[in-house]
Amino acid sequence: MKNILITGGAGFIGSHAVRHFVKKYPDYNIINLDKLTYAGNLSNLRDVENSSNYFFIREDICNYDAVKKIFSGETLLSNKSFKNICLPVDGVINLAAETHVDRSIKDPFVFARTNVLGTLTLLQCAKETWQGNYEGHLFYQISTDEVYGALELEGGFFTETTRYDPHSPYSASKASADHFVRAFHDTYGLPVVITNCSNNYGPYQFPEKLIPLFINNIRHNKPLPVYGTGQNVRDWLYVEDHARAMDIVFHKGVPGSTYNIGGFNEWKNIDLIKVVIKTVDRILGRQEGASLKLITYVKDRAGHDLRYAIDSTKLEKGLGWRPSLQFEEGIEKTVKWYLENQEWMDNVTSGEYERYYENMYGNR
Ligand code: NAD
Ligand code: DAU
């Protein structure tokens, strides 16, 4: 495969995936298709944006006509600044999505639109472009452990055969998208793989999510809103380990299969928050634990899933992937990155980058 379409490449995980593929595979053309919603930020890709094998197209995955032209190559071939590109698209890695559970509770419609209809649009364009000649093609859907529902505190792990049982509008939309992906495999023979990953952490995550939000609040001595009792459990994976897993699944995954991705790294929210607090305090030269006073228990998230925990044995034994980073090392790197990149954080929280890209690309 030569021409890889990565959707949502300006977001948190997508930017790590784009960077990984652009750097590791100079002979691939990596096409980043992103609508640049509030969560998309091209400055996440500064270090690769001038690479000769990297192409950015601002588009909505729900726009069938535009996506079809991107698949066939019409869009890129008509743009003189894109040289040496020979299309159509060979493989797709679909990360574009609305991703924040709290937003999905407030406004579920945009989640159904992008996550369900957007994925369906991509599937349809892949099917029509490849026209049954599926050799050398793959549609890779990036999904989440949240589609499996919630586990009890001592309730084992999610495996690839766990029944889907989504609870939030976000996870319902992701589950629906996954069903469409499997339906295209079973009905039309489209070569697909799906991975269901646990919570990612690391640089470039939008600060509405727990870890970057709390790092920023601790820095500015703002309250840390802990939902409910803080006893909910999440399973955390360093984002670059997810990008490496994507590479392995993209190249070695068996079409029609699902793989779970996780680090066997469960943390109760409140315990994780205390680690983050101590790390930020230490790096800022404050007395370790001084910021514990910022913890503020607030009303619980509606339908808050108690525990997620991924069993990634199939991926580890079958395809040889393993997380590379211990959690202590990952959290240290992550906290340092946010503290050293205050300008990125300020731009994101002030909406500065949104205005910049509005000037460049027009209104969203
Ligand atoms: P993110 O919110 O940081 O980024 C999403 C990206 O998608 C943004 O760049 C945004 O501009 C783009 N986008 C949104 N709607 C679009 C549309 N209609 N057309 C084109 N682009 C659009 O998300 P993330 O946390 O990086 O998650 C990426 C993917 O990984 C998602 O599919 C998510 O469900 C999945 N996932 C995330 C996690 C996690 O912990 N963050 C874990 C497992 C799976
Ligand atoms: O599990 C994978 C999922 O992880 C991804 O599919 C989602 O896209 C991603 O957003 C993430 O979902 P979570 O809801 O688990 O992540 P979030 O960072 O929003 O919350 C993590 C936990 O922390 C969760 O139990 C809710 C809690 N929380 C979150 C926020 C933002 C708080 O207690 N306070 C907060 O302010």
PDB file of C-alpha atoms and ligand atoms in Angstrom, residues 7-15 32-41 44 58-63 94-100 110 113-115 118 141-146 170 174 195-201 204-206 208-209 236-237 239 242 246 261 364, ligand 1:
ATOM      1  CA  THR A   7      -8.787  10.856   8.956  1.00  0.00           C
ATOM      2  CA  GLY A   8      -8.798  13.013  12.097  1.00  0.00           C
ATOM      3  CA  GLY A   9      -5.037  13.425  11.789  1.00  0.00           C
ATOM      4  CA  ALA A  10      -5.061  16.906  13.339  1.00  0.00           C
ATOM      5  CA  GLY A  11      -6.497  15.606  16.608  1.00  0.00           C
ATOM      6  CA  PHE A  12      -4.769  14.074  19.595  1.00  0.00           C
ATOM      7  CA  ILE A  13      -4.226  10.432  18.595  1.00  0.00           C
ATOM      8  CA  GLY A  14      -4.466  11.157  14.877  1.00  0.00           C
ATOM      9  CA  SER A  15      -1.495  13.558  15.019  1.00  0.00           C
ATOM     10  CA  ASN A  32      -4.476  13.711   6.470  1.00  0.00           C
ATOM     11  CA  LEU A  33      -8.196  14.474   6.020  1.00  0.00           C
ATOM     12  CA  ASP A  34      -9.526  16.574   8.866  1.00  0.00           C
ATOM     13  CA  LYS A  35     -12.397  19.013   9.257  1.00  0.00           C
ATOM     14  CA  LEU A  36     -10.507  21.009  11.918  1.00  0.00           C
ATOM     15  CA  THR A  37     -13.267  21.108  14.484  1.00  0.00           C
ATOM     16  CA  TYR A  38     -12.490  22.646  17.882  1.00  0.00           C
ATOM     17  CA  ALA A  39     -10.412  19.478  18.534  1.00  0.00           C
ATOM     18  CA  GLY A  40      -8.328  19.622  15.359  1.00  0.00           C
ATOM     19  CA  ASN A  41      -5.125  21.605  15.499  1.00  0.00           C
ATOM     20  CA  ASN A  44       0.114  19.349  16.475  1.00  0.00           C
ATOM     21  CA  ARG A  58      -9.461  20.120   5.143  1.00  0.00           C
ATOM     22  CA  GLU A  59     -12.739  18.283   4.655  1.00  0.00           C
ATOM     23  CA  ASP A  60     -15.689  16.781   6.487  1.00  0.00           C
ATOM     24  CA  ILE A  61     -15.854  12.964   6.364  1.00  0.00           C
ATOM     25  CA  CYS A  62     -19.635  13.305   5.958  1.00  0.00           C
ATOM     26  CA  ASN A  63     -19.266  15.113   2.611  1.00  0.00           C
ATOM     27  CA  ASN A  94     -10.364   6.294  10.356  1.00  0.00           C
ATOM     28  CA  LEU A  95      -9.792   8.328  13.505  1.00  0.00           C
ATOM     29  CA  ALA A  96     -12.041  11.302  12.709  1.00  0.00           C
ATOM     30  CA  ALA A  97     -14.713  11.505  15.377  1.00  0.00           C
ATOM     31  CA  GLU A  98     -16.399  13.538  18.039  1.00  0.00           C
ATOM     32  CA  THR A  99     -14.720  12.089  21.111  1.00  0.00           C
ATOM     33  CA  HIS A 100     -15.700  13.751  24.376  1.00  0.00           C
ATOM     34  CA  VAL A 110     -23.181  15.778  16.054  1.00  0.00           C
ATOM     35  CA  ARG A 113     -23.509  12.613  12.263  1.00  0.00           C
ATOM     36  CA  THR A 114     -19.724  12.420  12.332  1.00  0.00           C
ATOM     37  CA  ASN A 115     -19.170   9.068  14.021  1.00  0.00           C
ATOM     38  CA  GLY A 118     -19.089   9.934   8.542  1.00  0.00           C
ATOM     39  CA  GLN A 141     -11.538   1.626  12.013  1.00  0.00           C
ATOM     40  CA  ILE A 142     -10.223   3.113  15.265  1.00  0.00           C
ATOM     41  CA  SER A 143     -12.692   2.302  17.996  1.00  0.00           C
ATOM     42  CA  THR A 144     -12.831   2.441  21.759  1.00  0.00           C
ATOM     43  CA  ASP A 145     -13.224   0.156  24.766  1.00  0.00           C
ATOM     44  CA  GLU A 146     -16.313   2.210  25.739  1.00  0.00           C
ATOM     45  CA  TYR A 170     -20.548   8.837  22.357  1.00  0.00           C
ATOM     46  CA  LYS A 174     -18.873   4.465  18.039  1.00  0.00           C
ATOM     47  CA  THR A 195      -9.244  -1.954  17.150  1.00  0.00           C
ATOM     48  CA  ASN A 196     -10.803  -1.080  20.488  1.00  0.00           C
ATOM     49  CA  CYS A 197      -8.386   0.905  22.596  1.00  0.00           C
ATOM     50  CA  SER A 198      -8.421   2.056  26.212  1.00  0.00           C
ATOM     51  CA  ASN A 199      -7.861   5.645  27.458  1.00  0.00           C
ATOM     52  CA  ASN A 200      -4.891   7.324  25.815  1.00  0.00           C
ATOM     53  CA  TYR A 201      -2.693   9.963  27.427  1.00  0.00           C
ATOM     54  CA  TYR A 204      -1.423  17.211  22.243  1.00  0.00           C
ATOM     55  CA  GLN A 205      -4.603  16.024  23.988  1.00  0.00           C
ATOM     56  CA  PHE A 206      -7.336  18.653  24.066  1.00  0.00           C
ATOM     57  CA  GLU A 208     -11.240  18.986  28.134  1.00  0.00           C
ATOM     58  CA  LYS A 209      -9.993  15.455  28.888  1.00  0.00           C
ATOM     59  CA  TRP A 236      -4.366   4.157  30.543  1.00  0.00           C
ATOM     60  CA  LEU A 237      -2.070   3.764  27.522  1.00  0.00           C
ATOM     61  CA  VAL A 239      -0.502   7.528  22.945  1.00  0.00           C
ATOM     62  CA  HIS A 242      -1.295   3.236  20.412  1.00  0.00           C
ATOM     63  CA  MET A 246      -1.950   0.889  14.680  1.00  0.00           C
ATOM     64  CA  ILE A 261      -5.397  -2.415  22.645  1.00  0.00           C
ATOM     65  CA  ARG A 364     -15.626  25.910  10.155  1.00  0.00           C
TER      66      ARG A 364
HETATM   67  P1  NAD B   1      -9.776  14.227  19.082  1.00  0.00           P
HETATM   68  O1  NAD B   1     -11.092  14.744  19.523  1.00  0.00           O
HETATM   69  O2  NAD B   1      -8.534  14.740  19.714  1.00  0.00           O
HETATM   70  O3  NAD B   1      -9.601  14.462  17.499  1.00  0.00           O
HETATM   71  C1  NAD B   1     -10.631  14.184  16.592  1.00  0.00           C
HETATM   72  C2  NAD B   1     -10.202  14.735  15.226  1.00  0.00           C
HETATM   73  O4  NAD B   1     -11.256  14.438  14.288  1.00  0.00           O
HETATM   74  C3  NAD B   1     -10.016  16.255  15.233  1.00  0.00           C
HETATM   75  O5  NAD B   1      -8.838  16.593  14.539  1.00  0.00           O
HETATM   76  C4  NAD B   1     -11.248  16.770  14.468  1.00  0.00           C
HETATM   77  O6  NAD B   1     -11.009  17.981  13.773  1.00  0.00           O
HETATM   78  C5  NAD B   1     -11.516  15.612  13.522  1.00  0.00           C
HETATM   79  N1  NAD B   1     -12.927  15.561  13.095  1.00  0.00           N
HETATM   80  C6  NAD B   1     -14.032  15.627  13.887  1.00  0.00           C
HETATM   81  N2  NAD B   1     -15.139  15.587  13.131  1.00  0.00           N
HETATM   82  C7  NAD B   1     -14.732  15.470  11.834  1.00  0.00           C
HETATM   83  C8  NAD B   1     -15.416  15.352  10.601  1.00  0.00           C
HETATM   84  N3  NAD B   1     -16.752  15.384  10.523  1.00  0.00           N
HETATM   85  N4  NAD B   1     -14.692  15.238   9.464  1.00  0.00           N
HETATM   86  C9  NAD B   1     -13.319  15.229   9.514  1.00  0.00           C
HETATM   87  N5  NAD B   1     -12.626  15.354  10.665  1.00  0.00           N
HETATM   88  C10 NAD B   1     -13.320  15.462  11.812  1.00  0.00           C
HETATM   89  O7  NAD B   1      -9.881  12.644  19.200  1.00  0.00           O
HETATM   90  P2  NAD B   1      -8.841  11.552  19.736  1.00  0.00           P
HETATM   91  O8  NAD B   1      -8.925  11.492  21.198  1.00  0.00           O
HETATM   92  O9  NAD B   1      -7.549  11.766  19.058  1.00  0.00           O
HETATM   93  O10 NAD B   1      -9.536  10.228  19.159  1.00  0.00           O
HETATM   94  C11 NAD B   1      -9.269   9.784  17.836  1.00  0.00           C
HETATM   95  C12 NAD B   1     -10.020   8.493  17.582  1.00  0.00           C
HETATM   96  O11 NAD B   1      -9.613   7.501  18.527  1.00  0.00           O
HETATM   97  C13 NAD B   1     -11.539   8.616  17.739  1.00  0.00           C
HETATM   98  O12 NAD B   1     -12.148   7.829  16.761  1.00  0.00           O
HETATM   99  C14 NAD B   1     -11.811   8.059  19.128  1.00  0.00           C
HETATM  100  O13 NAD B   1     -13.105   7.515  19.212  1.00  0.00           O
HETATM  101  C15 NAD B   1     -10.749   6.985  19.215  1.00  0.00           C
HETATM  102  N6  NAD B   1     -10.295   6.647  20.579  1.00  0.00           N
HETATM  103  C16 NAD B   1      -9.857   7.631  21.433  1.00  0.00           C
HETATM  104  C17 NAD B   1      -9.345   7.278  22.685  1.00  0.00           C
HETATM  105  C18 NAD B   1      -8.829   8.315  23.643  1.00  0.00           C
HETATM  106  O14 NAD B   1      -8.463   7.975  24.765  1.00  0.00           O
HETATM  107  N7  NAD B   1      -8.734   9.572  23.283  1.00  0.00           N
HETATM  108  C19 NAD B   1      -9.310   5.925  23.061  1.00  0.00           C
HETATM  109  C20 NAD B   1      -9.777   4.969  22.162  1.00  0.00           C
HETATM  110  C21 NAD B   1     -10.252   5.334  20.920  1.00  0.00           C
END
